[in-house]
């Protein structure tokens, strides 16, 4: 029996964030389309070569994307909403980036325009970006496909074929990756009249058939078709759609082999459906669902090639190689298999070796994308040639696992004891919301439709340079603090001038909303180069939680006090909530996530109480990622929501009635968790609703959400500046759903990634819109 190594996808961004720099240069008009595409081609070549060098036998192509792989699929099949002016034929970069980022016309020119974009043939309209949401339970965002009843599809991009040929010309045979047709439809949204999206499947399959034929003609033997929705709760109609899709594709193109790829969970009650499909291979996630191996092997037909996802594609801990080998050796002894990461390595940093300043002991516990491929190569060699052939590597793996289990740096008994408290008072506010609302109205004296922002203001080049110079000790701490105070004072003054009601200090001292807090808490370590894509050119460096978490000292108090001293208007204290810190970090896997979350909650509780004692009237505890951590199967939801909500309430329940607690949530299917959101018992929640035209607000209406709501009226993920009229229209739509006494006016999210020339007019328009509604 033979064991081979495969990867399902590799990080796109480049070891030095080359793609980010190339995209942002192109968007700014400082480089050409040709230069952008040359950078992309260089990154693809580097990725293919690197995976081959690390021991991968099967290497993917078409896993690379200039922005998002789901958007790439929309472009492939010509699923472009009418507002973008696409008239058929190839989806060019102008249209592609308009869907991703919006397009604004100013003085006859497209704000996103570029000399090389041939923009003149596009509809000269001001259009918003497409709706964006989380990719399953990850922190990656995808552009939601939009479908209309009776929609037709056509092959409108040859990217997947071109990149297969590109690799082949470099002497590297790849397995092209394609998002499966059923998942593509299920992950999209119906536009206009309600209809069943799966009714579009036959029309969509004609394009998939054409793609598979062209790939086979180009020489491809295998194609990886990702159907991650097979790990979700599905109804019979969806299961029938899978049967229709794969019977159609394999009969239409019988001479190409399909690897059906599932990840992020177990197949569960969809296992029989997956195994009944006439595909040639099946990939299963044995990290999230190790228990499914036995049943998969027992039921799989003998000629079905099994790809076993044994290395965690979503976390950064070294694998316990001996444990994995013990688990899969009986299978490898009886049939050919592939060993692979559990999912695409898109969700991990690229190369641990770049972390030259990382704590040596912790570094020995870690593996990034490059190292994970090497781990797979070790597993394959051990199974093919015997354990002795890799004895030294296995011994080192065992030693690292034992070191991590027994390290005294991980465990703090005082922290564990505090987090284990069960006193109900820890999670209960003094009074019910109506009582608190009255106390807060008397204390704050805000107008109807009070205006605020979500927290951060633009991190300008000057701010980033000052932070970098201070880190390199080129700028003294005294001078750095003076610079930040000047930025903060300027931001406060501008907010007063524009007329905002509740101000923020701007967060100029913060590198990232999670990293900033992690750097001030025990139990965290940080990297210099471990960037992971969030969406488009937006990358994050998740902190690593390796041990018990506590707060040695106040984290935000000084900056809030300074900002409040600059104004008589209320200034919000700005904190990141425990669930978001957890979900946006790489989390230790040696104890339940709920325990780690509760430890963080007590640390944030201490900060909230310090802010209140100092006189802070409004404290925002962001839980942007609460929905993101929701398990994929409904049966597992309640357990997660119970401990997640409890953790938030621990942070917020120690304050007086007059202290107003805000929270913020990013793109979510709020219907799924609306009762849990109400149970958080925040006084004000701000949510992202601009792209959905207030559709996401309906969950709060249907469930009669009891507290106050700030539905975003300004999409900060796009460079567009929305007009006063556009925001008024959104607010009027909101007012039809929520009583005006409950409504706040704010952007969708923080403004850190935007620039001041966009932010100033947008916030000015937002305040004017609120004033019109008051009138």
XYZ file of C-alpha atoms in Angstrom:
775
model
C 0.000 0.000 0.000
C 1.230 3.511 -0.828
C 0.816 6.733 1.158
C 1.154 10.066 -0.634
C 1.197 13.651 0.650
C -1.224 16.311 -0.578
C -2.061 19.887 0.285
C -5.528 21.340 -0.262
C -4.481 24.984 -0.540
C -1.601 27.236 0.481
C -1.495 30.808 1.857
C -1.715 33.321 -1.011
C -0.251 36.400 0.593
C 3.490 35.810 0.250
C 6.039 35.475 3.032
C 6.562 39.233 3.087
C 2.969 40.187 2.273
C 3.849 40.789 -1.359
C 0.243 40.381 -2.504
C -1.031 43.027 -0.073
C 1.520 45.535 -1.268
C 0.858 44.783 -4.934
C -2.922 45.071 -4.539
C -2.841 48.305 -2.596
C -0.360 49.831 -5.019
C -2.636 48.878 -7.919
C -5.765 50.194 -6.218
C -3.988 53.473 -5.490
C -3.070 53.829 -9.173
C 0.658 53.508 -8.486
C 1.183 50.329 -10.505
C -0.327 48.679 -13.556
C -2.508 45.619 -13.983
C 0.457 43.952 -15.682
C 2.650 44.551 -12.621
C -0.039 43.190 -10.289
C -0.415 40.032 -12.358
C 3.360 39.565 -12.524
C 3.549 39.662 -8.721
C 0.703 37.139 -8.510
C 2.449 34.792 -10.947
C 5.662 35.032 -8.927
C 3.850 34.099 -5.742
C 2.164 31.112 -7.378
C 5.494 29.819 -8.657
C 7.060 30.242 -5.227
C 4.159 28.437 -3.537
C 4.209 25.479 -5.916
C 7.968 25.108 -5.678
C 8.000 25.375 -1.905
C 5.327 22.744 -1.395
C 7.165 20.360 -3.699
C 10.439 20.937 -1.824
C 8.758 20.178 1.509
C 7.618 16.786 0.255
C 4.127 17.307 -1.141
C 3.344 14.778 -3.896
C 0.028 16.409 -4.838
C 0.032 20.200 -5.114
C -3.046 22.381 -5.698
C -3.534 25.056 -8.334
C -6.305 27.670 -8.454
C -6.049 27.965 -4.652
C -4.445 31.360 -5.283
C -6.745 34.393 -5.447
C -6.326 38.127 -5.897
C -9.119 38.681 -3.373
C -11.353 35.696 -2.558
C -11.835 32.182 -3.935
C -15.647 32.390 -3.724
C -15.583 35.612 -5.734
C -13.319 33.777 -8.200
C -16.025 31.130 -8.559
C -18.666 33.803 -9.171
C -16.430 35.212 -11.892
C -15.841 31.734 -13.315
C -19.534 31.103 -13.879
C -20.519 34.690 -14.702
C -22.617 35.204 -11.572
C -22.199 38.985 -11.561
C -25.066 41.092 -10.126
C -26.566 43.501 -12.645
C -25.521 46.627 -10.741
C -21.890 46.070 -11.743
C -22.685 46.590 -15.423
C -21.255 43.302 -16.641
C -22.647 42.596 -20.125
C -21.347 39.064 -20.513
C -18.018 37.728 -21.665
C -14.902 37.706 -19.508
C -15.154 39.213 -16.017
C -12.250 41.664 -16.014
C -10.388 43.100 -13.040
C -12.407 46.300 -12.951
C -15.631 44.368 -12.466
C -13.950 41.878 -10.123
C -12.671 44.583 -7.781
C -15.932 46.550 -8.024
C -17.729 43.507 -6.603
C -15.073 43.170 -3.901
C -14.657 46.822 -2.929
C -17.381 48.884 -4.585
C -16.889 51.577 -7.207
C -17.436 55.297 -6.896
C -17.607 57.830 -9.730
C -16.315 61.293 -8.966
C -16.273 63.982 -11.635
C -16.702 61.475 -14.424
C -13.855 59.270 -13.207
C -14.074 55.986 -11.340
C -12.524 56.404 -7.902
C -11.120 52.901 -8.141
C -10.112 53.566 -11.752
C -6.784 52.911 -13.319
C -5.188 53.702 -16.621
C -4.752 50.028 -17.451
C -8.298 49.000 -16.474
C -10.109 50.092 -19.658
C -12.894 51.394 -17.394
C -14.726 53.288 -20.128
C -16.895 50.338 -21.136
C -18.321 49.843 -17.648
C -21.499 51.435 -16.416
C -20.427 54.732 -14.873
C -22.334 54.180 -11.675
C -21.630 54.482 -7.974
C -22.018 50.907 -6.705
C -21.457 49.327 -3.281
C -19.366 46.238 -2.677
C -21.076 42.860 -2.519
C -22.124 41.463 0.824
C -19.364 39.776 2.790
C -19.627 37.166 5.536
C -17.525 34.650 7.437
C -16.292 31.459 5.784
C -17.893 28.854 8.037
C -16.460 29.280 11.567
C -13.166 30.864 10.503
C -12.075 34.503 10.537
C -11.771 34.484 6.749
C -14.451 36.535 4.944
C -15.902 35.624 1.548
C -17.939 37.630 -0.962
C -21.465 36.220 -0.923
C -22.632 35.095 -4.405
C -25.923 36.644 -5.449
C -28.473 34.749 -7.530
C -31.766 35.669 -9.139
C -34.576 33.402 -10.250
C -33.961 31.809 -13.645
C -30.367 33.026 -13.740
C -28.168 31.743 -16.538
C -24.459 31.003 -16.184
C -21.602 31.022 -18.662
C -17.865 30.397 -18.532
C -16.591 33.919 -17.826
C -13.079 33.314 -16.496
C -10.383 30.862 -17.513
C -8.322 31.388 -14.352
C -8.491 27.759 -13.193
C -7.366 26.459 -16.592
C -4.718 29.135 -17.050
C -3.128 28.467 -13.661
C -3.073 24.695 -14.236
C -1.244 25.304 -17.528
C 1.044 27.840 -15.849
C 2.205 25.280 -13.295
C 2.562 22.589 -15.946
C 4.825 24.861 -17.977
C 7.055 25.113 -14.897
C 7.271 21.334 -14.663
C 4.838 20.999 -11.763
C 1.768 18.813 -12.162
C -1.048 20.178 -9.995
C -4.513 19.185 -8.896
C -6.806 22.134 -9.702
C -9.133 23.245 -6.894
C -12.742 24.205 -7.555
C -15.477 25.191 -5.111
C -18.195 22.616 -5.683
C -21.448 23.596 -7.382
C -23.770 22.668 -4.518
C -21.734 24.490 -1.884
C -21.440 27.509 -4.190
C -25.222 27.741 -4.423
C -25.831 27.051 -0.737
C -23.308 29.706 0.305
C -24.953 32.353 -1.897
C -28.100 34.403 -1.424
C -31.249 34.795 -3.463
C -31.826 38.321 -4.779
C -35.274 39.742 -5.445
C -38.127 37.275 -5.504
C -37.631 34.339 -3.134
C -36.860 31.024 -4.812
C -34.941 27.813 -4.204
C -31.286 28.436 -5.097
C -30.797 24.745 -5.857
C -33.195 25.124 -8.802
C -30.244 26.815 -10.541
C -28.089 23.679 -10.289
C -28.718 22.255 -13.796
C -27.748 25.568 -15.430
C -24.668 25.853 -13.227
C -23.551 22.298 -13.983
C -23.224 23.105 -17.673
C -20.404 25.540 -16.822
C -18.752 23.093 -14.413
C -18.870 20.455 -17.131
C -17.188 22.835 -19.571
C -14.481 23.639 -17.018
C -13.763 19.957 -16.320
C -13.544 19.197 -20.048
C -11.077 22.025 -20.610
C -8.971 20.902 -17.653
C -8.905 17.329 -18.959
C -7.950 18.565 -22.400
C -5.114 20.546 -20.796
C -3.844 17.338 -19.181
C -5.328 17.378 -15.683
C -5.963 13.893 -14.308
C -7.544 14.880 -10.970
C -9.617 17.858 -9.836
C -10.231 18.708 -6.187
C -13.846 19.810 -5.747
C -14.485 21.374 -2.354
C -17.918 20.723 -0.885
C -17.530 21.926 2.702
C -21.295 22.269 3.165
C -21.387 18.467 3.512
C -20.384 18.972 7.171
C -23.472 21.149 7.832
C -27.033 20.233 8.696
C -28.598 19.450 5.301
C -32.116 18.597 4.235
C -33.115 15.920 1.743
C -33.292 18.450 -1.089
C -29.647 19.373 -0.595
C -28.613 15.732 -0.433
C -30.475 15.060 -3.674
C -28.696 18.046 -5.220
C -25.333 16.436 -4.434
C -26.453 13.225 -6.113
C -27.661 15.115 -9.198
C -24.500 17.212 -9.411
C -21.968 14.396 -9.273
C -23.894 11.941 -11.385
C -24.098 14.678 -14.004
C -20.421 15.698 -13.831
C -18.927 12.214 -13.788
C -21.117 10.994 -16.651
C -20.418 14.122 -18.727
C -16.639 14.005 -18.141
C -15.881 10.366 -17.316
C -12.150 10.579 -18.009
C -11.286 13.038 -15.212
C -11.063 11.995 -11.565
C -12.794 14.018 -8.869
C -11.617 14.283 -5.265
C -14.593 15.392 -3.172
C -13.180 17.493 -0.341
C -14.900 18.103 3.004
C -13.495 19.973 5.984
C -14.237 21.909 9.200
C -16.118 18.972 10.721
C -17.394 15.440 10.409
C -19.771 14.231 7.727
C -22.144 12.756 10.314
C -25.568 12.119 8.814
C -24.262 13.197 5.395
C -21.695 10.390 5.260
C -23.887 8.013 3.284
C -24.633 10.791 0.787
C -20.930 11.554 0.329
C -20.010 7.894 -0.054
C -22.802 7.274 -2.563
C -21.493 9.885 -5.003
C -19.720 8.557 -8.114
C -16.463 10.374 -7.341
C -12.999 8.865 -7.310
C -11.720 10.162 -3.990
C -12.978 11.613 -0.690
C -11.174 13.905 1.755
C -12.290 13.887 5.396
C -11.261 16.098 8.314
C -9.764 13.918 11.049
C -8.691 16.886 13.188
C -12.166 18.239 13.861
C -13.729 14.761 13.647
C -11.151 12.025 14.352
C -13.939 9.627 15.346
C -15.294 9.422 11.786
C -12.322 7.467 10.397
C -13.590 4.036 11.399
C -17.049 4.541 9.879
C -15.677 6.117 6.700
C -13.300 3.202 6.146
C -15.988 0.630 6.931
C -18.463 2.081 4.443
C -16.174 3.346 1.654
C -16.033 1.229 -1.486
C -12.626 -0.435 -2.023
C -11.682 1.661 -5.055
C -12.438 5.028 -3.373
C -9.202 6.884 -2.691
C -9.287 8.272 0.850
C -7.560 11.538 1.700
C -7.114 11.812 5.449
C -6.868 15.312 6.948
C -4.588 14.495 9.862
C -2.671 17.772 10.329
C -4.531 20.791 11.700
C -4.929 23.339 8.888
C -6.353 25.956 11.277
C -3.993 26.073 14.223
C -0.263 26.406 14.794
C 0.623 23.617 17.220
C 3.004 20.864 16.226
C 1.236 17.619 15.528
C 1.679 14.627 17.799
C 3.068 12.457 15.017
C 3.153 9.235 17.024
C -0.523 9.638 17.928
C -1.473 10.268 14.291
C 0.506 7.264 13.074
C -1.181 5.009 15.617
C -4.585 6.292 14.445
C -4.170 5.799 10.715
C -1.626 2.960 10.407
C -4.320 0.234 10.316
C -5.966 1.982 7.355
C -2.675 2.536 5.536
C -1.886 -1.151 5.879
C -5.001 -2.107 3.907
C -5.450 0.545 1.197
C -3.723 3.365 -0.621
C -4.311 6.675 1.138
C -3.363 10.319 0.956
C -2.326 12.229 4.079
C -3.155 15.919 4.045
C -3.968 18.911 6.227
C -7.510 18.949 7.565
C -8.325 21.900 5.268
C -6.527 24.486 3.172
C -3.474 25.979 4.857
C -4.928 29.404 3.975
C -5.768 29.773 7.672
C -2.197 29.383 8.969
C 0.927 31.559 8.773
C 3.490 30.563 6.170
C 6.861 29.784 7.735
C 7.887 29.431 11.386
C 11.569 29.872 10.507
C 11.022 33.594 9.930
C 10.209 33.967 13.637
C 13.772 34.525 14.801
C 12.740 36.459 17.944
C 10.076 34.063 19.203
C 10.539 32.470 22.619
C 12.524 29.288 21.961
C 10.470 26.990 24.180
C 7.159 28.087 22.690
C 8.590 28.004 19.161
C 9.424 24.337 19.685
C 5.694 23.668 20.140
C 4.657 25.292 16.833
C 4.326 24.449 13.131
C 3.229 26.831 10.355
C 2.198 25.935 6.791
C 5.670 24.991 5.556
C 6.370 22.907 8.666
C 2.976 21.198 8.422
C 3.812 19.889 4.955
C 7.069 18.543 6.364
C 5.089 16.810 9.129
C 2.918 15.158 6.492
C 6.022 14.012 4.629
C 7.302 12.424 7.851
C 4.000 10.596 8.381
C 4.040 9.293 4.813
C 7.651 8.127 5.058
C 7.001 6.388 8.380
C 4.073 4.489 6.846
C 5.837 3.716 3.566
C 9.295 2.856 4.885
C 8.833 2.139 8.583
C 9.195 4.258 11.697
C 12.944 3.721 11.872
C 13.349 5.707 8.650
C 12.249 8.863 10.522
C 13.139 7.885 14.101
C 14.982 11.110 14.929
C 12.074 13.252 13.739
C 9.536 11.158 15.656
C 11.655 11.336 18.812
C 11.823 15.127 18.503
C 8.052 15.274 17.993
C 7.464 13.147 21.095
C 9.824 15.348 23.110
C 8.058 18.545 22.006
C 4.663 17.092 22.936
C 5.929 16.041 26.372
C 7.600 19.424 26.920
C 4.336 21.207 26.259
C 2.332 18.888 28.501
C 4.627 19.415 31.481
C 5.808 23.042 31.122
C 5.349 25.069 34.313
C 4.842 28.204 32.204
C 1.423 27.027 31.052
C -0.406 26.576 34.360
C -1.322 29.170 37.044
C -3.424 27.709 39.838
C -4.666 31.110 41.065
C -6.032 31.891 37.610
C -7.691 28.477 37.360
C -9.287 28.871 40.795
C -10.742 32.306 40.005
C -12.123 31.207 36.632
C -13.824 28.232 38.285
C -16.059 30.493 40.453
C -19.775 29.788 40.048
C -21.344 32.753 41.920
C -24.434 33.814 39.917
C -23.841 37.477 40.825
C -20.775 37.456 38.602
C -23.038 37.345 35.538
C -25.952 39.601 36.554
C -26.322 43.381 36.140
C -27.792 45.272 39.107
C -31.105 46.050 37.337
C -33.102 45.141 34.247
C -32.524 47.048 31.011
C -35.515 49.461 31.290
C -34.216 50.628 34.680
C -30.690 50.971 33.342
C -31.894 52.781 30.229
C -33.547 55.483 32.312
C -30.451 55.907 34.497
C -28.240 56.161 31.419
C -30.532 58.720 29.730
C -30.301 60.905 32.816
C -26.519 60.509 33.031
C -25.638 60.950 29.344
C -28.393 63.310 28.098
C -28.013 62.186 24.458
C -30.348 63.207 21.606
C -32.480 60.812 19.586
C -30.374 58.930 17.010
C -27.147 59.462 18.988
C -24.062 59.274 16.791
C -20.801 57.500 17.503
C -18.150 55.394 15.776
C -17.101 51.837 16.491
C -13.736 52.734 17.987
C -10.710 53.055 15.737
C -9.739 55.891 13.403
C -7.349 55.628 10.419
C -3.917 54.247 11.185
C -2.047 56.653 8.934
C 1.405 56.149 7.538
C 2.696 58.511 10.227
C 1.096 56.461 13.009
C 2.526 53.208 11.666
C 5.968 54.748 11.178
C 6.009 56.134 14.714
C 5.067 52.717 16.115
C 7.786 51.028 14.059
C 10.407 53.607 15.076
C 9.474 53.189 18.733
C 9.716 49.395 18.434
C 13.200 49.801 16.938
C 14.137 52.239 19.750
C 14.629 55.004 17.185
C 11.895 57.038 18.923
C 11.926 57.408 22.706
C 8.907 56.325 24.722
C 8.431 59.916 25.857
C 8.350 61.218 22.279
C 6.136 58.336 21.133
C 3.589 59.014 23.865
C 3.649 62.727 22.998
C 2.980 61.862 19.349
C 0.060 59.583 20.287
C -1.391 62.225 22.596
C -1.305 64.737 19.757
C -3.094 62.288 17.437
C -5.677 61.513 20.112
C -6.310 65.181 20.909
C -6.676 65.960 17.211
C -9.186 63.128 16.764
C -11.229 64.286 19.767
C -11.285 67.862 18.478
C -12.408 66.752 15.009
C -15.195 64.583 16.456
C -16.446 67.561 18.459
C -16.340 69.792 15.384
C -18.259 67.346 13.203
C -20.890 66.885 15.905
C -20.555 63.284 17.077
C -22.339 62.650 20.370
C -20.257 59.863 21.936
C -16.575 60.106 21.121
C -13.730 57.590 20.886
C -10.041 58.143 21.451
C -9.130 56.608 18.082
C -6.895 53.728 19.264
C -3.715 55.145 17.707
C -1.667 53.298 20.313
C -3.106 49.930 19.227
C -1.656 47.672 16.557
C -4.668 45.328 16.488
C -7.833 44.976 18.551
C -6.784 41.550 19.850
C -2.998 41.773 19.787
C -3.003 44.980 21.825
C -4.753 43.255 24.722
C -2.870 40.009 24.365
C 0.422 41.872 24.740
C -0.784 43.125 28.124
C -2.102 39.784 29.363
C -0.192 36.778 30.653
C -0.332 33.495 28.727
C 0.193 35.024 25.252
C 3.106 35.151 22.823
C 3.361 37.103 19.583
C 4.938 36.729 16.200
C 6.551 39.212 13.814
C 5.686 37.659 10.451
C 2.843 35.172 11.056
C 0.246 36.958 8.896
C -3.039 35.296 7.977
C -5.566 36.583 5.422
C -8.851 37.931 6.759
C -10.173 39.197 3.403
C -8.695 40.791 0.291
C -5.557 42.653 1.342
C -6.564 42.647 5.009
C -4.230 40.388 7.007
C -3.962 39.775 10.747
C -1.319 38.308 13.038
C -3.311 36.276 15.560
C -1.793 36.099 19.042
C -0.911 32.667 20.389
C -2.538 31.682 23.690
C -0.232 29.060 25.168
C -1.046 29.257 28.891
C -3.393 30.491 31.593
C -4.531 34.104 31.112
C -4.582 36.947 33.638
C -4.209 40.752 33.710
C -1.071 41.974 35.494
C -2.048 45.680 35.225
C -4.584 48.096 33.712
C -4.475 48.052 29.907
C -6.476 51.019 28.593
C -7.057 53.300 31.550
C -4.355 55.895 30.842
C -5.433 56.474 27.244
C -9.103 56.742 28.135
C -8.303 59.273 30.891
C -6.210 61.360 28.517
C -8.894 61.346 25.810
C -11.672 62.254 28.273
C -9.570 65.143 29.589
C -9.719 66.615 26.063
C -13.531 66.843 25.908
C -16.681 67.423 27.950
C -18.562 64.974 25.759
C -18.577 61.311 26.822
C -15.649 59.240 25.510
C -16.095 55.478 25.254
C -13.766 53.058 26.921
C -12.823 50.555 24.202
C -12.205 46.894 24.999
C -12.162 43.640 23.059
C -14.379 40.934 24.523
C -13.203 37.519 25.695
C -14.937 35.487 22.983
C -13.408 37.640 20.240
C -9.942 37.489 21.799
C -10.378 33.716 21.901
C -11.741 33.299 18.377
C -9.189 35.641 16.805
C -6.210 33.968 18.442
C -4.465 30.676 17.933
C -5.746 28.951 21.069
C -4.125 26.299 23.226
C -5.655 22.886 22.566
C -4.769 21.216 25.886
C -7.940 22.386 27.672
C -11.497 23.266 26.572
C -11.821 26.606 24.793
C -14.522 27.545 27.302
C -11.985 27.475 30.158
C -9.578 29.743 28.310
C -12.432 32.115 27.449
C -13.541 32.390 31.063
C -10.001 33.231 32.159
C -9.919 36.071 29.619
C -13.348 37.240 30.798
C -12.124 37.837 34.340
C -9.171 39.820 33.023
C -11.507 42.062 30.984
C -13.885 42.370 33.981
C -11.059 43.898 36.001
C -10.437 46.432 33.215
C -14.134 47.351 32.989
C -14.280 48.012 36.721
C -11.127 50.146 36.642
C -12.601 52.253 33.813
C -15.858 52.772 35.708
C -14.043 53.769 38.897
C -12.167 56.379 36.857
C -15.491 57.853 35.669
C -15.888 56.263 32.225
C -19.621 56.574 31.381
C -19.720 54.327 28.289
C -17.701 51.128 27.880
C -17.716 49.133 24.647
C -16.757 45.463 24.874
C -16.505 44.255 21.284
C -17.657 40.732 20.540
C -17.130 40.911 16.792
C -16.473 37.185 16.590
C -19.232 35.728 18.764
C -21.161 34.245 15.819
C -17.965 33.080 14.189
C -17.290 30.558 16.938
C -20.725 28.964 16.632
C -20.386 25.233 15.932
C -21.418 24.184 12.440
C -23.994 21.679 13.659
C -27.086 23.009 15.399
C -27.004 20.285 18.043
C -23.733 21.761 19.358
C -24.870 25.401 19.431
C -26.349 25.702 22.887
C -23.281 24.499 24.753
C -21.103 27.060 22.939
C -23.589 29.916 23.347
C -24.013 29.174 27.056
C -20.329 29.601 27.865
C -19.731 32.393 25.333
C -22.606 34.528 26.664
C -21.659 33.769 30.246
C -18.099 34.946 29.549
C -19.365 38.253 28.151
C -21.648 38.755 31.146
C -18.719 38.152 33.494
C -16.934 41.105 31.878
C -19.896 43.521 32.041
C -21.887 42.671 35.154
C -19.815 44.432 37.771
C -20.851 48.008 36.822
C -23.534 50.415 38.046
C -26.818 50.962 36.178
C -25.718 54.373 34.877
C -22.663 52.912 33.107
C -23.666 52.084 29.550
C -22.258 48.849 28.145
C -21.937 48.642 24.365
C -20.892 45.708 22.223
C -20.193 45.344 18.498
C -20.629 42.383 16.156
C -19.371 41.896 12.629
C -21.182 40.273 9.684
C -23.369 37.530 11.076
C -26.501 35.576 10.473
C -28.034 37.161 13.544
C -31.194 35.049 13.308
C -29.097 32.081 14.370
C -28.075 33.605 17.686
C -30.512 36.433 18.406
C -31.670 34.993 21.722
C -28.062 34.605 22.827
C -27.349 38.219 21.807
C -30.280 39.367 23.946
C -28.993 37.197 26.810
C -25.672 39.089 26.714
C -27.659 41.933 28.293
C -25.636 44.766 26.729
C -27.263 48.201 26.706
C -26.325 48.968 23.079
C -25.226 46.691 20.239
C -23.777 47.961 16.959
C -23.921 45.655 13.949
C -22.842 45.618 10.300
C -25.908 46.176 8.122
C -24.989 48.648 5.347
C -24.182 46.027 2.701
C -27.338 44.065 3.445
C -29.484 47.251 3.220
C -30.688 46.660 6.798
C -31.841 43.096 6.030
C -29.762 41.796 8.944
C -31.750 44.038 11.275
C -34.859 41.924 10.747
C -33.654 39.356 13.270
C -33.709 42.025 15.981
C -37.184 43.122 14.895
C -38.664 39.637 14.717
C -37.400 38.767 18.176
C -38.277 42.163 19.701
C -34.705 42.855 20.809
C -35.107 44.725 24.094
C -32.062 47.024 24.132
C -30.645 49.752 21.866
C -29.141 49.090 18.429
C -26.699 50.861 16.137
C -27.257 49.412 12.646
C -24.266 50.410 10.503
C -25.084 52.989 7.836
C -21.575 53.236 6.338
C -19.738 50.237 4.867
C -16.160 50.751 5.983
C -14.847 47.780 3.985
C -15.263 49.806 0.783
C -13.479 53.062 -0.143
C -16.811 54.638 -1.138
C -18.107 57.719 0.656
C -21.872 57.184 1.044
C -24.077 60.229 0.567
C -26.313 61.809 3.192
C -29.317 60.622 1.190
C -28.091 57.029 1.143
C -27.633 57.001 4.916
C -30.990 58.673 5.519
C -32.616 55.987 3.389
C -30.915 53.271 5.450
C -31.942 54.909 8.725
C -35.529 55.251 7.568
C -35.465 51.556 6.668
C -34.126 50.853 10.152
C -36.790 53.015 11.773
C -39.457 50.853 10.172
C -37.986 47.853 11.965
C -36.868 49.305 15.324
C -38.413 52.070 17.482
C -36.462 55.298 17.102
C -35.702 55.518 20.827
C -33.642 52.348 20.419
C -31.620 53.484 17.378
C -28.027 54.680 17.301
C -26.177 55.913 14.201
C -22.706 54.561 13.464
C -20.458 53.042 10.778
C -20.450 49.287 10.202
C -17.116 48.728 11.900
C -13.895 50.419 13.018
C -12.188 52.879 10.664
C -8.596 51.761 11.168
C -8.142 50.475 7.609
C -9.601 53.539 5.873
C -7.922 56.901 5.261
C -8.967 60.304 6.533
C -9.982 61.625 3.117
C -12.697 58.941 3.044
C -13.549 59.016 6.748
C -14.058 62.760 7.224
C -16.745 63.239 4.545
C -18.403 59.906 5.386
C -18.748 60.683 9.107
C -19.829 64.238 8.304
C -22.573 62.828 6.083
C -23.513 60.340 8.799
C -24.013 63.107 11.385
C -26.095 65.128 8.898
C -28.245 62.060 8.251
C -28.899 61.679 11.985
C -29.824 65.352 12.237
C -32.321 64.954 9.387
C -33.942 62.011 11.166
C -34.198 64.011 14.388
C -35.873 66.832 12.467
